[in-house]
PDB file of C-alpha atoms in Angstrom:
ATOM      1  CA  MET A   1     -29.761  92.581 180.757  1.00  0.00           C
ATOM      2  CA  LYS A   2     -27.655  93.232 183.827  1.00  0.00           C
ATOM      3  CA  ARG A   3     -30.017  92.732 186.739  1.00  0.00           C
ATOM      4  CA  ASP A   4     -29.405  92.231 190.406  1.00  0.00           C
ATOM      5  CA  TYR A   5     -31.400  89.784 192.489  1.00  0.00           C
ATOM      6  CA  SER A   6     -30.905  88.426 195.951  1.00  0.00           C
ATOM      7  CA  LYS A   7     -28.595  85.443 196.259  1.00  0.00           C
ATOM      8  CA  TRP A   8     -31.371  82.903 196.672  1.00  0.00           C
ATOM      9  CA  CYS A   9     -33.517  84.383 193.922  1.00  0.00           C
ATOM     10  CA  SER A  10     -30.431  84.105 191.718  1.00  0.00           C
ATOM     11  CA  VAL A  11     -29.911  80.468 192.751  1.00  0.00           C
ATOM     12  CA  ALA A  12     -33.559  79.744 191.908  1.00  0.00           C
ATOM     13  CA  LEU A  13     -33.147  81.475 188.544  1.00  0.00           C
ATOM     14  CA  ILE A  14     -30.070  79.462 187.628  1.00  0.00           C
ATOM     15  CA  THR A  15     -31.797  76.275 188.796  1.00  0.00           C
ATOM     16  CA  ALA A  16     -34.670  77.044 186.423  1.00  0.00           C
ATOM     17  CA  ILE A  17     -32.207  77.673 183.589  1.00  0.00           C
ATOM     18  CA  TYR A  18     -30.541  74.324 184.231  1.00  0.00           C
ATOM     19  CA  VAL A  19     -33.858  72.484 184.367  1.00  0.00           C
ATOM     20  CA  LEU A  20     -34.761  74.023 181.009  1.00  0.00           C
ATOM     21  CA  ALA A  21     -31.379  73.035 179.566  1.00  0.00           C
ATOM     22  CA  GLY A  22     -31.751  69.521 180.962  1.00  0.00           C
ATOM     23  CA  VAL A  23     -35.242  69.044 179.512  1.00  0.00           C
ATOM     24  CA  ALA A  24     -34.036  70.267 176.119  1.00  0.00           C
ATOM     25  CA  GLY A  25     -31.125  67.837 176.260  1.00  0.00           C
ATOM     26  CA  VAL A  26     -33.379  64.900 177.171  1.00  0.00           C
ATOM     27  CA  LEU A  27     -35.787  65.718 174.340  1.00  0.00           C
ATOM     28  CA  LEU A  28     -32.932  65.929 171.849  1.00  0.00           C
ATOM     29  CA  PHE A  29     -31.545  62.605 173.087  1.00  0.00           C
ATOM     30  CA  ARG A  30     -34.941  60.970 172.707  1.00  0.00           C
ATOM     31  CA  PHE A  31     -36.066  62.347 169.364  1.00  0.00           C
ATOM     32  CA  THR A  32     -32.750  61.844 167.550  1.00  0.00           C
ATOM     33  CA  ALA A  33     -32.817  58.095 168.278  1.00  0.00           C
ATOM     34  CA  PRO A  34     -34.354  57.148 164.877  1.00  0.00           C
ATOM     35  CA  VAL A  35     -31.544  58.858 162.941  1.00  0.00           C
ATOM     36  CA  ILE A  36     -28.541  58.509 165.280  1.00  0.00           C
ATOM     37  CA  ALA A  37     -28.021  54.982 166.526  1.00  0.00           C
ATOM     38  CA  SER A  38     -25.198  55.643 168.998  1.00  0.00           C
ATOM     39  CA  PRO A  39     -26.580  56.659 172.412  1.00  0.00           C
ATOM     40  CA  ILE A  40     -23.163  58.080 173.395  1.00  0.00           C
ATOM     41  CA  VAL A  41     -23.271  60.425 170.401  1.00  0.00           C
ATOM     42  CA  ARG A  42     -26.800  61.469 171.322  1.00  0.00           C
ATOM     43  CA  LEU A  43     -25.738  62.082 174.910  1.00  0.00           C
ATOM     44  CA  PHE A  44     -22.882  64.224 173.639  1.00  0.00           C
ATOM     45  CA  MET A  45     -25.293  66.213 171.451  1.00  0.00           C
ATOM     46  CA  ALA A  46     -27.608  66.696 174.436  1.00  0.00           C
ATOM     47  CA  ASP A  47     -24.649  67.923 176.478  1.00  0.00           C
ATOM     48  CA  VAL A  48     -23.707  70.431 173.788  1.00  0.00           C
ATOM     49  CA  LEU A  49     -27.304  71.658 173.435  1.00  0.00           C
ATOM     50  CA  ALA A  50     -27.637  72.128 177.202  1.00  0.00           C
ATOM     51  CA  THR A  51     -24.366  74.066 177.214  1.00  0.00           C
ATOM     52  CA  ILE A  52     -25.606  76.322 174.408  1.00  0.00           C
ATOM     53  CA  ILE A  53     -28.786  77.089 176.343  1.00  0.00           C
ATOM     54  CA  VAL A  54     -26.812  77.924 179.493  1.00  0.00           C
ATOM     55  CA  TRP A  55     -24.434  80.071 177.392  1.00  0.00           C
ATOM     56  CA  ALA A  56     -27.419  81.906 175.859  1.00  0.00           C
ATOM     57  CA  PHE A  57     -28.772  82.799 179.303  1.00  0.00           C
ATOM     58  CA  GLY A  58     -25.270  83.939 180.230  1.00  0.00           C
ATOM     59  CA  LEU A  59     -25.490  86.356 177.318  1.00  0.00           C
ATOM     60  CA  LEU A  60     -28.969  87.444 178.372  1.00  0.00           C
ATOM     61  CA  TYR A  61     -27.827  88.261 181.892  1.00  0.00           C
ATOM     62  CA  GLU A  62     -24.380  89.470 180.762  1.00  0.00           C
ATOM     63  CA  ASN A  63     -22.733  86.998 183.118  1.00  0.00           C
ATOM     64  CA  VAL A  64     -20.571  84.066 182.037  1.00  0.00           C
ATOM     65  CA  SER A  65     -20.763  82.713 185.595  1.00  0.00           C
ATOM     66  CA  VAL A  66     -24.201  81.313 184.759  1.00  0.00           C
ATOM     67  CA  TYR A  67     -22.175  78.389 183.369  1.00  0.00           C
ATOM     68  CA  ASP A  68     -20.169  77.774 186.563  1.00  0.00           C
ATOM     69  CA  PRO A  69     -22.411  75.101 188.165  1.00  0.00           C
ATOM     70  CA  TYR A  70     -22.608  73.117 184.916  1.00  0.00           C
ATOM     71  CA  TRP A  71     -19.271  71.449 185.626  1.00  0.00           C
ATOM     72  CA  SER A  72     -20.555  69.796 188.806  1.00  0.00           C
ATOM     73  CA  VAL A  73     -24.182  69.226 187.815  1.00  0.00           C
ATOM     74  CA  PHE A  74     -24.010  67.455 184.465  1.00  0.00           C
ATOM     75  CA  PRO A  75     -21.758  64.440 185.297  1.00  0.00           C
ATOM     76  CA  PRO A  76     -23.678  62.998 188.286  1.00  0.00           C
ATOM     77  CA  VAL A  77     -27.060  63.656 186.671  1.00  0.00           C
ATOM     78  CA  ALA A  78     -25.912  62.136 183.366  1.00  0.00           C
ATOM     79  CA  PHE A  79     -24.442  59.074 185.090  1.00  0.00           C
ATOM     80  CA  LEU A  80     -27.704  58.506 186.986  1.00  0.00           C
ATOM     81  CA  ILE A  81     -29.876  58.963 183.898  1.00  0.00           C
ATOM     82  CA  TRP A  82     -27.556  56.588 182.032  1.00  0.00           C
ATOM     83  CA  ALA A  83     -28.144  53.915 184.671  1.00  0.00           C
ATOM     84  CA  PHE A  84     -31.908  54.176 184.181  1.00  0.00           C
ATOM     85  CA  TYR A  85     -31.540  54.315 180.398  1.00  0.00           C
ATOM     86  CA  THR A  86     -29.324  51.218 180.204  1.00  0.00           C
ATOM     87  CA  GLY A  87     -30.895  49.404 183.129  1.00  0.00           C
ATOM     88  CA  VAL A  88     -27.398  48.571 184.381  1.00  0.00           C
ATOM     89  CA  TRP A  89     -26.853  48.670 188.143  1.00  0.00           C
ATOM     90  CA  THR A  90     -23.724  46.559 188.539  1.00  0.00           C
ATOM     91  CA  LEU A  91     -21.207  47.166 191.323  1.00  0.00           C
ATOM     92  CA  PRO A  92     -18.938  49.372 189.137  1.00  0.00           C
ATOM     93  CA  VAL A  93     -21.939  51.521 188.173  1.00  0.00           C
ATOM     94  CA  VAL A  94     -23.176  51.847 191.756  1.00  0.00           C
ATOM     95  CA  LEU A  95     -19.690  52.860 192.911  1.00  0.00           C
ATOM     96  CA  LEU A  96     -19.491  55.363 190.062  1.00  0.00           C
ATOM     97  CA  LEU A  97     -22.825  56.876 191.068  1.00  0.00           C
ATOM     98  CA  LEU A  98     -21.848  57.134 194.737  1.00  0.00           C
ATOM     99  CA  ALA A  99     -18.523  58.758 193.875  1.00  0.00           C
ATOM    100  CA  SER A 100     -19.909  61.188 191.284  1.00  0.00           C
ATOM    101  CA  TRP A 101     -22.823  62.338 193.437  1.00  0.00           C
ATOM    102  CA  TYR A 102     -20.539  62.905 196.435  1.00  0.00           C
ATOM    103  CA  TRP A 103     -18.146  64.855 194.219  1.00  0.00           C
ATOM    104  CA  GLY A 104     -20.987  66.795 192.568  1.00  0.00           C
ATOM    105  CA  TRP A 105     -22.581  67.629 195.924  1.00  0.00           C
ATOM    106  CA  ARG A 106     -19.265  68.970 197.218  1.00  0.00           C
ATOM    107  CA  LEU A 107     -18.568  71.125 194.179  1.00  0.00           C
ATOM    108  CA  THR A 108     -22.113  72.438 193.853  1.00  0.00           C
ATOM    109  CA  ARG A 109     -22.202  73.166 197.582  1.00  0.00           C
ATOM    110  CA  ASN A 110     -19.035  75.219 197.247  1.00  0.00           C
ATOM    111  CA  TRP A 111     -20.556  77.119 194.341  1.00  0.00           C
ATOM    112  CA  VAL A 112     -23.644  77.954 196.410  1.00  0.00           C
ATOM    113  CA  ILE A 113     -21.471  79.144 199.315  1.00  0.00           C
ATOM    114  CA  THR A 114     -19.327  81.431 197.148  1.00  0.00           C
ATOM    115  CA  PHE A 115     -22.085  82.547 194.753  1.00  0.00           C
ATOM    116  CA  LYS A 116     -23.022  86.188 195.312  1.00  0.00           C
ATOM    117  CA  GLY A 117     -25.848  86.619 192.843  1.00  0.00           C
ATOM    118  CA  ILE A 118     -26.633  86.834 189.163  1.00  0.00           C
ATOM    119  CA  ALA A 119     -25.061  90.306 188.917  1.00  0.00           C
ATOM    120  CA  HIS A 120     -21.661  89.053 190.116  1.00  0.00           C
ATOM    121  CA  GLU A 121     -19.307  87.638 187.490  1.00  0.00           C
ATOM    122  CA  ASP A 122     -16.155  85.656 188.223  1.00  0.00           C
ATOM    123  CA  TRP A 123     -12.994  87.787 187.947  1.00  0.00           C
ATOM    124  CA  ARG A 124     -11.577  85.551 185.195  1.00  0.00           C
ATOM    125  CA  TYR A 125     -14.512  86.244 182.920  1.00  0.00           C
ATOM    126  CA  THR A 126     -14.441  89.945 183.702  1.00  0.00           C
ATOM    127  CA  LYS A 127     -10.753  89.941 182.805  1.00  0.00           C
ATOM    128  CA  TYR A 128     -11.417  88.419 179.400  1.00  0.00           C
ATOM    129  CA  ARG A 129     -14.354  90.752 178.840  1.00  0.00           C
ATOM    130  CA  SER A 130     -12.265  93.882 179.501  1.00  0.00           C
ATOM    131  CA  GLN A 131      -8.995  92.794 177.870  1.00  0.00           C
ATOM    132  CA  HIS A 132     -10.433  91.245 174.696  1.00  0.00           C
ATOM    133  CA  PRO A 133     -13.657  93.121 173.892  1.00  0.00           C
ATOM    134  CA  LEU A 134     -13.516  92.460 170.144  1.00  0.00           C
ATOM    135  CA  VAL A 135     -13.258  88.687 170.424  1.00  0.00           C
ATOM    136  CA  PHE A 136     -14.837  88.210 173.835  1.00  0.00           C
ATOM    137  CA  HIS A 137     -17.971  86.501 172.556  1.00  0.00           C
ATOM    138  CA  ALA A 138     -15.876  83.934 170.694  1.00  0.00           C
ATOM    139  CA  ILE A 139     -13.760  83.376 173.825  1.00  0.00           C
ATOM    140  CA  ASN A 140     -16.939  83.125 175.876  1.00  0.00           C
ATOM    141  CA  PHE A 141     -18.673  80.550 173.684  1.00  0.00           C
ATOM    142  CA  PHE A 142     -15.720  78.354 172.807  1.00  0.00           C
ATOM    143  CA  GLY A 143     -13.178  78.867 175.587  1.00  0.00           C
ATOM    144  CA  LEU A 144     -15.332  79.499 178.656  1.00  0.00           C
ATOM    145  CA  ASN A 145     -18.356  77.340 177.905  1.00  0.00           C
ATOM    146  CA  MET A 146     -17.797  74.741 175.207  1.00  0.00           C
ATOM    147  CA  VAL A 147     -14.202  73.695 175.938  1.00  0.00           C
ATOM    148  CA  PRO A 148     -14.929  72.839 179.611  1.00  0.00           C
ATOM    149  CA  THR A 149     -18.002  70.903 178.484  1.00  0.00           C
ATOM    150  CA  LEU A 150     -15.922  68.930 175.973  1.00  0.00           C
ATOM    151  CA  VAL A 151     -13.165  68.217 178.487  1.00  0.00           C
ATOM    152  CA  VAL A 152     -15.621  67.049 181.155  1.00  0.00           C
ATOM    153  CA  PHE A 153     -17.443  64.854 178.654  1.00  0.00           C
ATOM    154  CA  ALA A 154     -14.131  63.308 177.579  1.00  0.00           C
ATOM    155  CA  ALA A 155     -13.276  62.652 181.237  1.00  0.00           C
ATOM    156  CA  MET A 156     -16.713  61.064 181.717  1.00  0.00           C
ATOM    157  CA  LEU A 157     -16.233  58.527 178.915  1.00  0.00           C
ATOM    158  CA  PRO A 158     -14.343  55.980 181.070  1.00  0.00           C
ATOM    159  CA  GLY A 159     -17.221  56.115 183.541  1.00  0.00           C
ATOM    160  CA  LEU A 160     -19.828  55.677 180.817  1.00  0.00           C
ATOM    161  CA  GLN A 161     -17.976  52.580 179.603  1.00  0.00           C
ATOM    162  CA  LEU A 162     -18.552  50.917 182.990  1.00  0.00           C
ATOM    163  CA  TYR A 163     -22.172  50.377 181.968  1.00  0.00           C
ATOM    164  CA  ASP A 164     -21.037  48.102 179.126  1.00  0.00           C
ATOM    165  CA  PHE A 165     -19.027  45.669 181.224  1.00  0.00           C
ATOM    166  CA  PRO A 166     -20.432  42.303 182.355  1.00  0.00           C
ATOM    167  CA  VAL A 167     -21.570  41.622 185.877  1.00  0.00           C
ATOM    168  CA  THR A 168     -19.134  42.033 188.733  1.00  0.00           C
ATOM    169  CA  GLY A 169     -18.873  38.273 189.219  1.00  0.00           C
ATOM    170  CA  ASN A 170     -16.746  38.124 186.090  1.00  0.00           C
ATOM    171  CA  LEU A 171     -14.101  40.388 187.623  1.00  0.00           C
ATOM    172  CA  SER A 172     -11.024  38.762 189.102  1.00  0.00           C
ATOM    173  CA  PRO A 173     -10.042  39.434 192.747  1.00  0.00           C
ATOM    174  CA  VAL A 174      -7.250  41.731 191.526  1.00  0.00           C
ATOM    175  CA  ALA A 175      -9.673  43.624 189.305  1.00  0.00           C
ATOM    176  CA  LEU A 176     -12.071  44.056 192.228  1.00  0.00           C
ATOM    177  CA  ILE A 177      -9.254  45.430 194.376  1.00  0.00           C
ATOM    178  CA  ILE A 178      -8.346  47.934 191.643  1.00  0.00           C
ATOM    179  CA  LEU A 179     -12.019  48.843 191.229  1.00  0.00           C
ATOM    180  CA  TYR A 180     -12.405  49.623 194.925  1.00  0.00           C
ATOM    181  CA  PHE A 181      -9.089  51.478 194.889  1.00  0.00           C
ATOM    182  CA  GLY A 182     -10.349  53.742 192.107  1.00  0.00           C
ATOM    183  CA  PHE A 183     -13.557  54.326 194.070  1.00  0.00           C
ATOM    184  CA  LEU A 184     -11.556  55.258 197.172  1.00  0.00           C
ATOM    185  CA  VAL A 185      -9.414  57.616 195.086  1.00  0.00           C
ATOM    186  CA  CYS A 186     -12.616  59.369 193.980  1.00  0.00           C
ATOM    187  CA  LEU A 187     -13.922  59.642 197.541  1.00  0.00           C
ATOM    188  CA  ALA A 188     -10.547  60.853 198.845  1.00  0.00           C
ATOM    189  CA  SER A 189     -10.370  63.443 196.073  1.00  0.00           C
ATOM    190  CA  ALA A 190     -13.757  64.949 196.859  1.00  0.00           C
ATOM    191  CA  THR A 191     -12.947  64.870 200.582  1.00  0.00           C
ATOM    192  CA  ILE A 192      -9.668  66.709 199.974  1.00  0.00           C
ATOM    193  CA  GLN A 193     -11.631  69.352 198.100  1.00  0.00           C
ATOM    194  CA  LEU A 194     -14.219  69.546 200.877  1.00  0.00           C
ATOM    195  CA  ILE A 195     -11.511  70.061 203.520  1.00  0.00           C
ATOM    196  CA  ALA A 196      -9.690  72.589 201.331  1.00  0.00           C
ATOM    197  CA  ASP A 197     -12.957  74.525 200.873  1.00  0.00           C
ATOM    198  CA  LYS A 198     -13.546  74.740 204.611  1.00  0.00           C
ATOM    199  CA  GLN A 199      -9.972  75.788 205.344  1.00  0.00           C
ATOM    200  CA  ILE A 200      -9.839  78.550 202.747  1.00  0.00           C
ATOM    201  CA  HIS A 201     -13.294  79.921 203.617  1.00  0.00           C
ATOM    202  CA  ASP A 202     -12.400  80.090 207.309  1.00  0.00           C
ATOM    203  CA  PHE A 203      -9.009  81.618 206.560  1.00  0.00           C
ATOM    204  CA  ARG A 204     -10.399  84.303 204.257  1.00  0.00           C
ATOM    205  CA  ALA A 205     -13.056  85.226 206.811  1.00  0.00           C
ATOM    206  CA  ALA A 206     -10.367  85.756 209.453  1.00  0.00           C
ATOM    207  CA  ASN A 207      -7.714  87.191 207.122  1.00  0.00           C
ATOM    208  CA  PRO A 208      -9.332  89.249 204.351  1.00  0.00           C
ATOM    209  CA  GLY A 209      -7.116  89.868 201.348  1.00  0.00           C
ATOM    210  CA  LYS A 210      -4.472  87.286 202.280  1.00  0.00           C
ATOM    211  CA  TYR A 211      -3.619  83.995 200.603  1.00  0.00           C
ATOM    212  CA  CYS A 212      -4.339  80.826 202.543  1.00  0.00           C
ATOM    213  CA  THR A 213      -1.334  79.073 204.128  1.00  0.00           C
ATOM    214  CA  VAL A 214      -2.997  76.743 206.623  1.00  0.00           C
ATOM    215  CA  GLY A 215      -3.984  73.096 206.506  1.00  0.00           C
ATOM    216  CA  LEU A 216      -3.757  71.539 203.075  1.00  0.00           C
ATOM    217  CA  TRP A 217      -2.842  74.939 201.640  1.00  0.00           C
ATOM    218  CA  LYS A 218       0.369  74.839 203.639  1.00  0.00           C
ATOM    219  CA  HIS A 219       1.524  71.800 201.691  1.00  0.00           C
ATOM    220  CA  GLY A 220       0.174  72.646 198.238  1.00  0.00           C
ATOM    221  CA  ARG A 221      -0.889  75.860 196.537  1.00  0.00           C
ATOM    222  CA  HIS A 222      -3.936  74.284 194.876  1.00  0.00           C
ATOM    223  CA  PRO A 223      -5.279  71.327 196.898  1.00  0.00           C
ATOM    224  CA  ASN A 224      -8.746  71.901 195.438  1.00  0.00           C
ATOM    225  CA  TYR A 225      -7.412  71.525 191.897  1.00  0.00           C
ATOM    226  CA  PHE A 226      -5.389  68.511 193.006  1.00  0.00           C
ATOM    227  CA  GLY A 227      -8.561  66.850 194.225  1.00  0.00           C
ATOM    228  CA  GLU A 228     -10.359  67.668 190.984  1.00  0.00           C
ATOM    229  CA  ILE A 229      -7.636  66.162 188.819  1.00  0.00           C
ATOM    230  CA  GLN A 230      -7.354  63.099 191.033  1.00  0.00           C
ATOM    231  CA  PHE A 231     -11.119  62.492 190.962  1.00  0.00           C
ATOM    232  CA  TRP A 232     -11.163  61.952 187.211  1.00  0.00           C
ATOM    233  CA  TRP A 233      -8.144  59.674 187.417  1.00  0.00           C
ATOM    234  CA  GLY A 234     -10.051  57.698 190.045  1.00  0.00           C
ATOM    235  CA  ILE A 235     -12.872  57.100 187.559  1.00  0.00           C
ATOM    236  CA  TRP A 236     -10.348  55.985 184.962  1.00  0.00           C
ATOM    237  CA  ILE A 237      -8.814  53.548 187.484  1.00  0.00           C
ATOM    238  CA  MET A 238     -12.282  52.029 187.964  1.00  0.00           C
ATOM    239  CA  TYR A 239     -12.556  51.687 184.189  1.00  0.00           C
ATOM    240  CA  ALA A 240      -9.071  50.163 183.985  1.00  0.00           C
ATOM    241  CA  ALA A 241     -10.076  47.613 186.629  1.00  0.00           C
ATOM    242  CA  CYS A 242     -12.739  46.357 184.232  1.00  0.00           C
ATOM    243  CA  GLY A 243     -10.205  45.946 181.429  1.00  0.00           C
ATOM    244  CA  GLY A 244     -10.292  49.428 180.002  1.00  0.00           C
ATOM    245  CA  PHE A 245      -6.827  50.170 178.637  1.00  0.00           C
ATOM    246  CA  ASP A 246      -7.441  52.256 175.539  1.00  0.00           C
ATOM    247  CA  TRP A 247      -7.722  55.795 174.213  1.00  0.00           C
ATOM    248  CA  PHE A 248     -10.258  56.780 176.892  1.00  0.00           C
ATOM    249  CA  ILE A 249      -7.262  57.656 179.042  1.00  0.00           C
ATOM    250  CA  CYS A 250      -7.224  60.865 176.993  1.00  0.00           C
ATOM    251  CA  GLY A 251     -10.118  62.096 179.175  1.00  0.00           C
ATOM    252  CA  PRO A 252      -8.247  62.428 182.477  1.00  0.00           C
ATOM    253  CA  ILE A 253      -5.152  63.554 180.569  1.00  0.00           C
ATOM    254  CA  ALA A 254      -7.149  66.399 179.010  1.00  0.00           C
ATOM    255  CA  MET A 255      -8.532  67.303 182.445  1.00  0.00           C
ATOM    256  CA  THR A 256      -5.017  67.390 183.909  1.00  0.00           C
ATOM    257  CA  ALA A 257      -3.789  69.530 181.011  1.00  0.00           C
ATOM    258  CA  LEU A 258      -6.684  71.973 181.479  1.00  0.00           C
ATOM    259  CA  PHE A 259      -5.737  72.638 185.091  1.00  0.00           C
ATOM    260  CA  LEU A 260      -1.966  72.602 184.694  1.00  0.00           C
ATOM    261  CA  GLY A 261      -1.985  74.591 181.457  1.00  0.00           C
ATOM    262  CA  ILE A 262      -4.784  77.114 182.012  1.00  0.00           C
ATOM    263  CA  SER A 263      -6.542  77.215 185.392  1.00  0.00           C
ATOM    264  CA  ILE A 264      -3.489  77.104 187.655  1.00  0.00           C
ATOM    265  CA  PRO A 265      -1.294  79.548 185.660  1.00  0.00           C
ATOM    266  CA  LEU A 266      -4.189  82.022 185.486  1.00  0.00           C
ATOM    267  CA  MET A 267      -4.751  81.816 189.238  1.00  0.00           C
ATOM    268  CA  GLU A 268      -1.037  82.042 190.000  1.00  0.00           C
ATOM    269  CA  LYS A 269      -0.668  85.177 187.874  1.00  0.00           C
ATOM    270  CA  ARG A 270      -3.516  86.864 189.746  1.00  0.00           C
ATOM    271  CA  GLN A 271      -2.119  85.876 193.141  1.00  0.00           C
ATOM    272  CA  LEU A 272       1.357  87.139 192.268  1.00  0.00           C
ATOM    273  CA  ALA A 273      -0.093  90.473 191.180  1.00  0.00           C
ATOM    274  CA  ASN A 274      -2.441  90.989 194.125  1.00  0.00           C
ATOM    275  CA  LYS A 275      -1.071  89.146 197.147  1.00  0.00           C
ATOM    276  CA  PRO A 276       2.197  90.450 198.668  1.00  0.00           C
ATOM    277  CA  GLY A 277       4.467  87.598 199.690  1.00  0.00           C
ATOM    278  CA  TYR A 278       2.871  85.103 197.332  1.00  0.00           C
ATOM    279  CA  ALA A 279       6.064  84.790 195.295  1.00  0.00           C
ATOM    280  CA  GLU A 280       7.935  83.518 198.353  1.00  0.00           C
ATOM    281  CA  TYR A 281       5.086  81.183 199.282  1.00  0.00           C
ATOM    282  CA  ARG A 282       5.187  79.923 195.702  1.00  0.00           C
ATOM    283  CA  LYS A 283       8.870  79.063 196.022  1.00  0.00           C
ATOM    284  CA  GLN A 284       8.342  77.135 199.240  1.00  0.00           C
ATOM    285  CA  THR A 285       5.173  75.237 198.354  1.00  0.00           C
ATOM    286  CA  ARG A 286       4.399  72.674 195.675  1.00  0.00           C
ATOM    287  CA  ILE A 287       1.736  73.341 193.054  1.00  0.00           C
ATOM    288  CA  LEU A 288      -0.271  70.281 194.070  1.00  0.00           C
ATOM    289  CA  ILE A 289      -0.167  68.062 197.148  1.00  0.00           C
TER     290      ILE A 289
END
């Protein structure tokens, strides 16, 4: 059902879809409590169910981009709901909430700015749709919807563990310093992304069809991705400050691998094919800042 609505009607439509997905996730979380004791497992199941609902509406509207805001919406909302569910409002949790909502606001804001409407699909999805028609639906469900959800959930796990730590008074001065450092890393990361957004939007408006070479983009080809990767490492640093040195480090590692192994190479290939001079810029500029 390929339909075209105005931008703001499309935003309202996607908002309604996400509210529906969120309500379904909350109901699943609540009503599976008698049979599944682990709240983390139930949260994961709710996350998967919400993703499936968003994916289904993407099929309905023939647009994988319906999933795009999910990345920035689920973590801050889930962290906030988790605080109410656990009743934990310690300093690490409050810092986590401040950082995640600032990050989520920035990323969602950028989506709203660049979003053109429900009829417009991101070029990456269109590429997969045209090049792999026979297996596109499998790529769509697993690769474009479920894998990002799984990676983000894995990266969230260090943050969710902060709710299990004792009160801040039990943290040593060194641990508190590391905790605040991780928080500042998160804030700096989202701010880098915010600045990079402004610079590339202004540049594209003044120089249509050209690749951005000003500001942060002069020093790194993907400052926005750099900020994204660094944000999740900032959350892990906060977790490490509270004594978390275990397998949860796999979350930010998986996030880093996703960008370095998939997102950045895909973007670089497109830029090399469509932007004259990008190859030289690529030689002179680092991938990240």
